[in-house]
């Protein structure tokens, strides 16, 4: 199975400051169709997860543009340009290229 | 608007069975793959199983292979997860999600395995 490794585990951030989360995969996530199926999810406290980013860098509908995704191959990053209070929660990367799908362990974003 | 409504959770006995259902609306159900993801208490997300839009192809994480079966009824816009030989470590919130890339999620249903 593809192992997804996220860092850091915990990310205390000052409101208005940027935040960055790393996600690395144990194998390339480039699919045979040329796409890279790397997704990012946000889970706010007490809520279901929701997808923020798909195929590395595409924002889902309704996702603020302060969220951005980048990367290629096995190395990916989620950035929040200016953290707001509503961004508190746990963020997960997930590879959607190989079966079984696998998630990173999660990064908890909290306000300092 | 996409809506996914899970049901069927509850208390199951070790070695017993439960069947989860996920009723979908707001999209052409038969055109999309569907997935199940779980979250044990205080833990991260774990992908459990997926099924193609026709039901012809199914996928499982190793820990549930041979015990869980995913299926779907496109006439009822519903996907199922039959859970047999339940273990304590299956205790989790089970989420239904649309597509193999999990673009929309339900609210989840709690499964507790305990004697």
GROMACS .gro file of C-alpha atoms in nm:
model
  227
    1UNK     CA    1   0.000   0.000   0.000
    2UNK     CA    2   0.107   0.360  -0.058
    3UNK     CA    3   0.215   0.526   0.265
    4UNK     CA    4   0.125   0.893   0.302
    5UNK     CA    5   0.338   1.086   0.550
    6UNK     CA    6   0.225   1.427   0.671
    7UNK     CA    7   0.416   1.686   0.869
    8UNK     CA    8   0.395   1.851   1.107
    9UNK     CA    9   0.160   1.664   1.338
   10UNK     CA   10   0.052   1.989   1.501
   11UNK     CA   11   0.068   2.343   1.364
   12UNK     CA   12   0.003   2.636   1.598
   13UNK     CA   13  -0.050   2.949   1.388
   14UNK     CA   14  -0.112   3.316   1.463
   15UNK     CA   15  -0.427   3.457   1.304
   16UNK     CA   16  -0.345   3.624   0.974
   17UNK     CA   17  -0.019   3.437   0.935
   18UNK     CA   18   0.056   3.170   0.671
   19UNK     CA   19   0.060   2.797   0.733
   20UNK     CA   20   0.208   2.511   0.535
   21UNK     CA   21   0.151   2.135   0.556
   22UNK     CA   22   0.368   1.876   0.384
   23UNK     CA   23   0.254   1.540   0.248
   24UNK     CA   24   0.485   1.279   0.099
   25UNK     CA   25   0.389   0.952  -0.067
   26UNK     CA   26   0.594   0.632  -0.076
   27UNK     CA   27   0.525   0.594  -0.451
   28UNK     CA   28   0.460   0.828  -0.739
   29UNK     CA   29   0.098   0.942  -0.757
   30UNK     CA   30   0.102   1.000  -1.132
   31UNK     CA   31  -0.173   0.786  -1.283
   32UNK     CA   32  -0.163   0.628  -1.628
   33UNK     CA   33  -0.390   0.905  -1.759
   34UNK     CA   34  -0.124   1.161  -1.671
   35UNK     CA   35  -0.316   1.305  -1.376
   36UNK     CA   36  -0.189   1.311  -1.019
   37UNK     CA   37  -0.469   1.224  -0.779
   38UNK     CA   38  -0.367   1.393  -0.457
   39UNK     CA   39  -0.648   1.536  -0.247
   40UNK     CA   40  -0.660   1.751   0.065
   41UNK     CA   41  -0.940   1.739   0.322
   42UNK     CA   42  -1.036   1.959   0.613
   43UNK     CA   43  -1.215   1.827   0.921
   44UNK     CA   44  -1.338   2.096   1.157
   45UNK     CA   45  -1.411   1.992   1.517
   46UNK     CA   46  -1.728   1.786   1.538
   47UNK     CA   47  -1.785   1.788   1.163
   48UNK     CA   48  -1.754   1.550   0.871
   49UNK     CA   49  -1.448   1.593   0.651
   50UNK     CA   50  -1.479   1.799   0.336
   51UNK     CA   51  -1.255   1.803   0.034
   52UNK     CA   52  -1.064   2.126  -0.026
   53UNK     CA   53  -0.823   2.042  -0.307
   54UNK     CA   54  -0.822   1.773  -0.577
   55UNK     CA   55  -0.559   1.673  -0.835
   56UNK     CA   56  -0.288   1.852  -0.637
   57UNK     CA   57  -0.392   2.211  -0.693
   58UNK     CA   58  -0.761   2.244  -0.787
   59UNK     CA   59  -0.985   2.407  -0.527
   60UNK     CA   60  -1.331   2.262  -0.473
   61UNK     CA   61  -1.633   2.487  -0.510
   62UNK     CA   62  -1.672   2.728  -0.221
   63UNK     CA   63  -1.318   2.685  -0.092
   64UNK     CA   64  -1.157   3.022  -0.015
   65UNK     CA   65  -0.865   3.118  -0.235
   66UNK     CA   66  -0.637   3.146   0.068
   67UNK     CA   67  -0.605   2.767   0.035
   68UNK     CA   68  -0.366   2.642  -0.229
   69UNK     CA   69  -0.209   2.311  -0.318
   70UNK     CA   70   0.113   2.236  -0.500
   71UNK     CA   71   0.360   1.959  -0.566
   72UNK     CA   72   0.432   1.672  -0.797
   73UNK     CA   73   0.531   1.308  -0.801
   74UNK     CA   74   0.567   1.220  -0.434
   75UNK     CA   75   0.597   1.557  -0.262
   76UNK     CA   76   0.298   1.784  -0.198
   77UNK     CA   77   0.209   2.092   0.004
   78UNK     CA   78  -0.108   2.259   0.129
   79UNK     CA   79  -0.073   2.628   0.207
   80UNK     CA   80  -0.305   2.868   0.385
   81UNK     CA   81  -0.198   3.222   0.296
   82UNK     CA   82  -0.357   3.389   0.601
   83UNK     CA   83  -0.505   3.167   0.868
   84UNK     CA   84  -0.852   3.256   0.992
   85UNK     CA   85  -1.032   3.126   1.302
   86UNK     CA   86  -1.258   2.903   1.090
   87UNK     CA   87  -0.953   2.717   0.957
   88UNK     CA   88  -0.898   2.539   1.290
   89UNK     CA   89  -0.921   2.164   1.248
   90UNK     CA   90  -0.736   1.864   1.115
   91UNK     CA   91  -0.610   1.847   0.759
   92UNK     CA   92  -0.551   1.521   0.572
   93UNK     CA   93  -0.394   1.438   0.241
   94UNK     CA   94  -0.516   1.131   0.053
   95UNK     CA   95  -0.387   0.960  -0.257
   96UNK     CA   96  -0.651   0.867  -0.511
   97UNK     CA   97  -0.421   0.700  -0.764
   98UNK     CA   98  -0.361   0.354  -0.621
   99UNK     CA   99  -0.586   0.096  -0.455
  100UNK     CA  100  -0.641   0.091  -0.166
  101UNK     CA  101  -0.673   0.464  -0.115
  102UNK     CA  102  -0.465   0.588   0.177
  103UNK     CA  103  -0.467   0.894   0.398
  104UNK     CA  104  -0.191   1.080   0.574
  105UNK     CA  105  -0.202   1.080   0.952
  106UNK     CA  106  -0.341   1.433   0.974
  107UNK     CA  107  -0.213   1.776   1.078
  108UNK     CA  108  -0.393   1.963   1.354
  109UNK     CA  109  -0.408   2.338   1.289
  110UNK     CA  110  -0.473   2.550   1.595
  111UNK     CA  111  -0.454   2.916   1.680
  112UNK     CA  112  -0.168   3.031   1.902
  113UNK     CA  113  -2.723   1.973  -0.380
  114UNK     CA  114  -2.549   1.644  -0.307
  115UNK     CA  115  -2.686   1.468   0.001
  116UNK     CA  116  -2.556   1.144   0.150
  117UNK     CA  117  -2.743   0.995   0.444
  118UNK     CA  118  -2.588   0.701   0.627
  119UNK     CA  119  -2.786   0.465   0.849
  120UNK     CA  120  -2.759   0.123   1.006
  121UNK     CA  121  -2.497   0.192   1.267
  122UNK     CA  122  -2.529   0.086   1.628
  123UNK     CA  123  -2.398  -0.169   1.872
  124UNK     CA  124  -2.265  -0.491   1.724
  125UNK     CA  125  -2.134  -0.799   1.898
  126UNK     CA  126  -1.781  -0.925   1.835
  127UNK     CA  127  -1.816  -1.181   1.559
  128UNK     CA  128  -2.154  -1.037   1.464
  129UNK     CA  129  -2.282  -0.843   1.164
  130UNK     CA  130  -2.416  -0.502   1.074
  131UNK     CA  131  -2.527  -0.355   0.743
  132UNK     CA  132  -2.474   0.012   0.673
  133UNK     CA  133  -2.671   0.200   0.409
  134UNK     CA  134  -2.606   0.531   0.239
  135UNK     CA  135  -2.894   0.697   0.057
  136UNK     CA  136  -2.781   0.945  -0.207
  137UNK     CA  137  -2.961   1.234  -0.371
  138UNK     CA  138  -2.885   1.547  -0.570
  139UNK     CA  139  -2.679   1.379  -0.842
  140UNK     CA  140  -2.700   1.097  -1.098
  141UNK     CA  141  -2.606   0.817  -0.860
  142UNK     CA  142  -2.550   0.551  -1.126
  143UNK     CA  143  -2.278   0.763  -1.290
  144UNK     CA  144  -2.043   0.776  -0.992
  145UNK     CA  145  -1.826   0.545  -0.787
  146UNK     CA  146  -1.887   0.550  -0.413
  147UNK     CA  147  -1.668   0.497  -0.109
  148UNK     CA  148  -1.675   0.421   0.263
  149UNK     CA  149  -1.429   0.580   0.506
  150UNK     CA  150  -1.410   0.529   0.881
  151UNK     CA  151  -1.269   0.716   1.178
  152UNK     CA  152  -1.197   0.538   1.505
  153UNK     CA  153  -1.242   0.740   1.826
  154UNK     CA  154  -0.977   1.013   1.845
  155UNK     CA  155  -0.798   0.880   1.536
  156UNK     CA  156  -0.748   0.980   1.175
  157UNK     CA  157  -0.936   0.886   0.860
  158UNK     CA  158  -0.912   0.535   0.717
  159UNK     CA  159  -1.039   0.448   0.369
  160UNK     CA  160  -1.238   0.123   0.391
  161UNK     CA  161  -1.392   0.033   0.058
  162UNK     CA  162  -1.494   0.157  -0.285
  163UNK     CA  163  -1.726   0.048  -0.564
  164UNK     CA  164  -1.745   0.147  -0.929
  165UNK     CA  165  -2.053   0.314  -1.071
  166UNK     CA  166  -2.191  -0.012  -1.214
  167UNK     CA  167  -2.093  -0.220  -0.913
  168UNK     CA  168  -1.870  -0.441  -1.126
  169UNK     CA  169  -1.551  -0.343  -0.944
  170UNK     CA  170  -1.500  -0.336  -0.569
  171UNK     CA  171  -1.200  -0.249  -0.355
  172UNK     CA  172  -1.111  -0.298   0.012
  173UNK     CA  173  -0.845  -0.212   0.261
  174UNK     CA  174  -0.660  -0.522   0.381
  175UNK     CA  175  -0.801  -0.518   0.735
  176UNK     CA  176  -1.160  -0.571   0.612
  177UNK     CA  177  -1.104  -0.801   0.313
  178UNK     CA  178  -1.309  -1.117   0.347
  179UNK     CA  179  -1.523  -0.963   0.622
  180UNK     CA  180  -1.686  -0.657   0.464
  181UNK     CA  181  -1.875  -0.641   0.134
  182UNK     CA  182  -1.965  -0.323  -0.049
  183UNK     CA  183  -2.258  -0.322  -0.290
  184UNK     CA  184  -2.499  -0.079  -0.449
  185UNK     CA  185  -2.853  -0.061  -0.582
  186UNK     CA  186  -2.867   0.203  -0.853
  187UNK     CA  187  -3.247   0.178  -0.869
  188UNK     CA  188  -3.259   0.289  -0.505
  189UNK     CA  189  -2.966   0.534  -0.516
  190UNK     CA  190  -2.812   0.349  -0.224
  191UNK     CA  191  -2.473   0.202  -0.142
  192UNK     CA  192  -2.429  -0.059   0.130
  193UNK     CA  193  -2.154  -0.193   0.350
  194UNK     CA  194  -2.216  -0.542   0.487
  195UNK     CA  195  -1.993  -0.589   0.788
  196UNK     CA  196  -1.941  -0.947   0.912
  197UNK     CA  197  -1.711  -1.101   1.173
  198UNK     CA  198  -1.702  -0.770   1.355
  199UNK     CA  199  -1.404  -0.689   1.575
  200UNK     CA  200  -1.354  -0.430   1.848
  201UNK     CA  201  -1.116  -0.243   1.617
  202UNK     CA  202  -1.404  -0.185   1.371
  203UNK     CA  203  -1.551   0.062   1.621
  204UNK     CA  204  -1.564   0.394   1.437
  205UNK     CA  205  -1.777   0.652   1.266
  206UNK     CA  206  -1.842   0.529   0.914
  207UNK     CA  207  -1.875   0.789   0.641
  208UNK     CA  208  -2.014   0.743   0.293
  209UNK     CA  209  -1.847   0.955   0.026
  210UNK     CA  210  -1.915   1.030  -0.339
  211UNK     CA  211  -1.665   0.910  -0.600
  212UNK     CA  212  -1.327   0.747  -0.552
  213UNK     CA  213  -1.185   1.094  -0.483
  214UNK     CA  214  -1.434   1.159  -0.198
  215UNK     CA  215  -1.572   1.487  -0.327
  216UNK     CA  216  -1.875   1.492  -0.094
  217UNK     CA  217  -1.932   1.326   0.244
  218UNK     CA  218  -2.224   1.223   0.458
  219UNK     CA  219  -2.262   1.300   0.828
  220UNK     CA  220  -2.152   0.950   0.932
  221UNK     CA  221  -2.301   0.668   1.136
  222UNK     CA  222  -2.149   0.534   1.458
  223UNK     CA  223  -2.059   0.167   1.482
  224UNK     CA  224  -1.960   0.026   1.819
  225UNK     CA  225  -1.842  -0.333   1.852
  226UNK     CA  226  -1.858  -0.454   2.208
  227UNK     CA  227  -1.998  -0.738   2.415
   0.00000   0.00000   0.00000
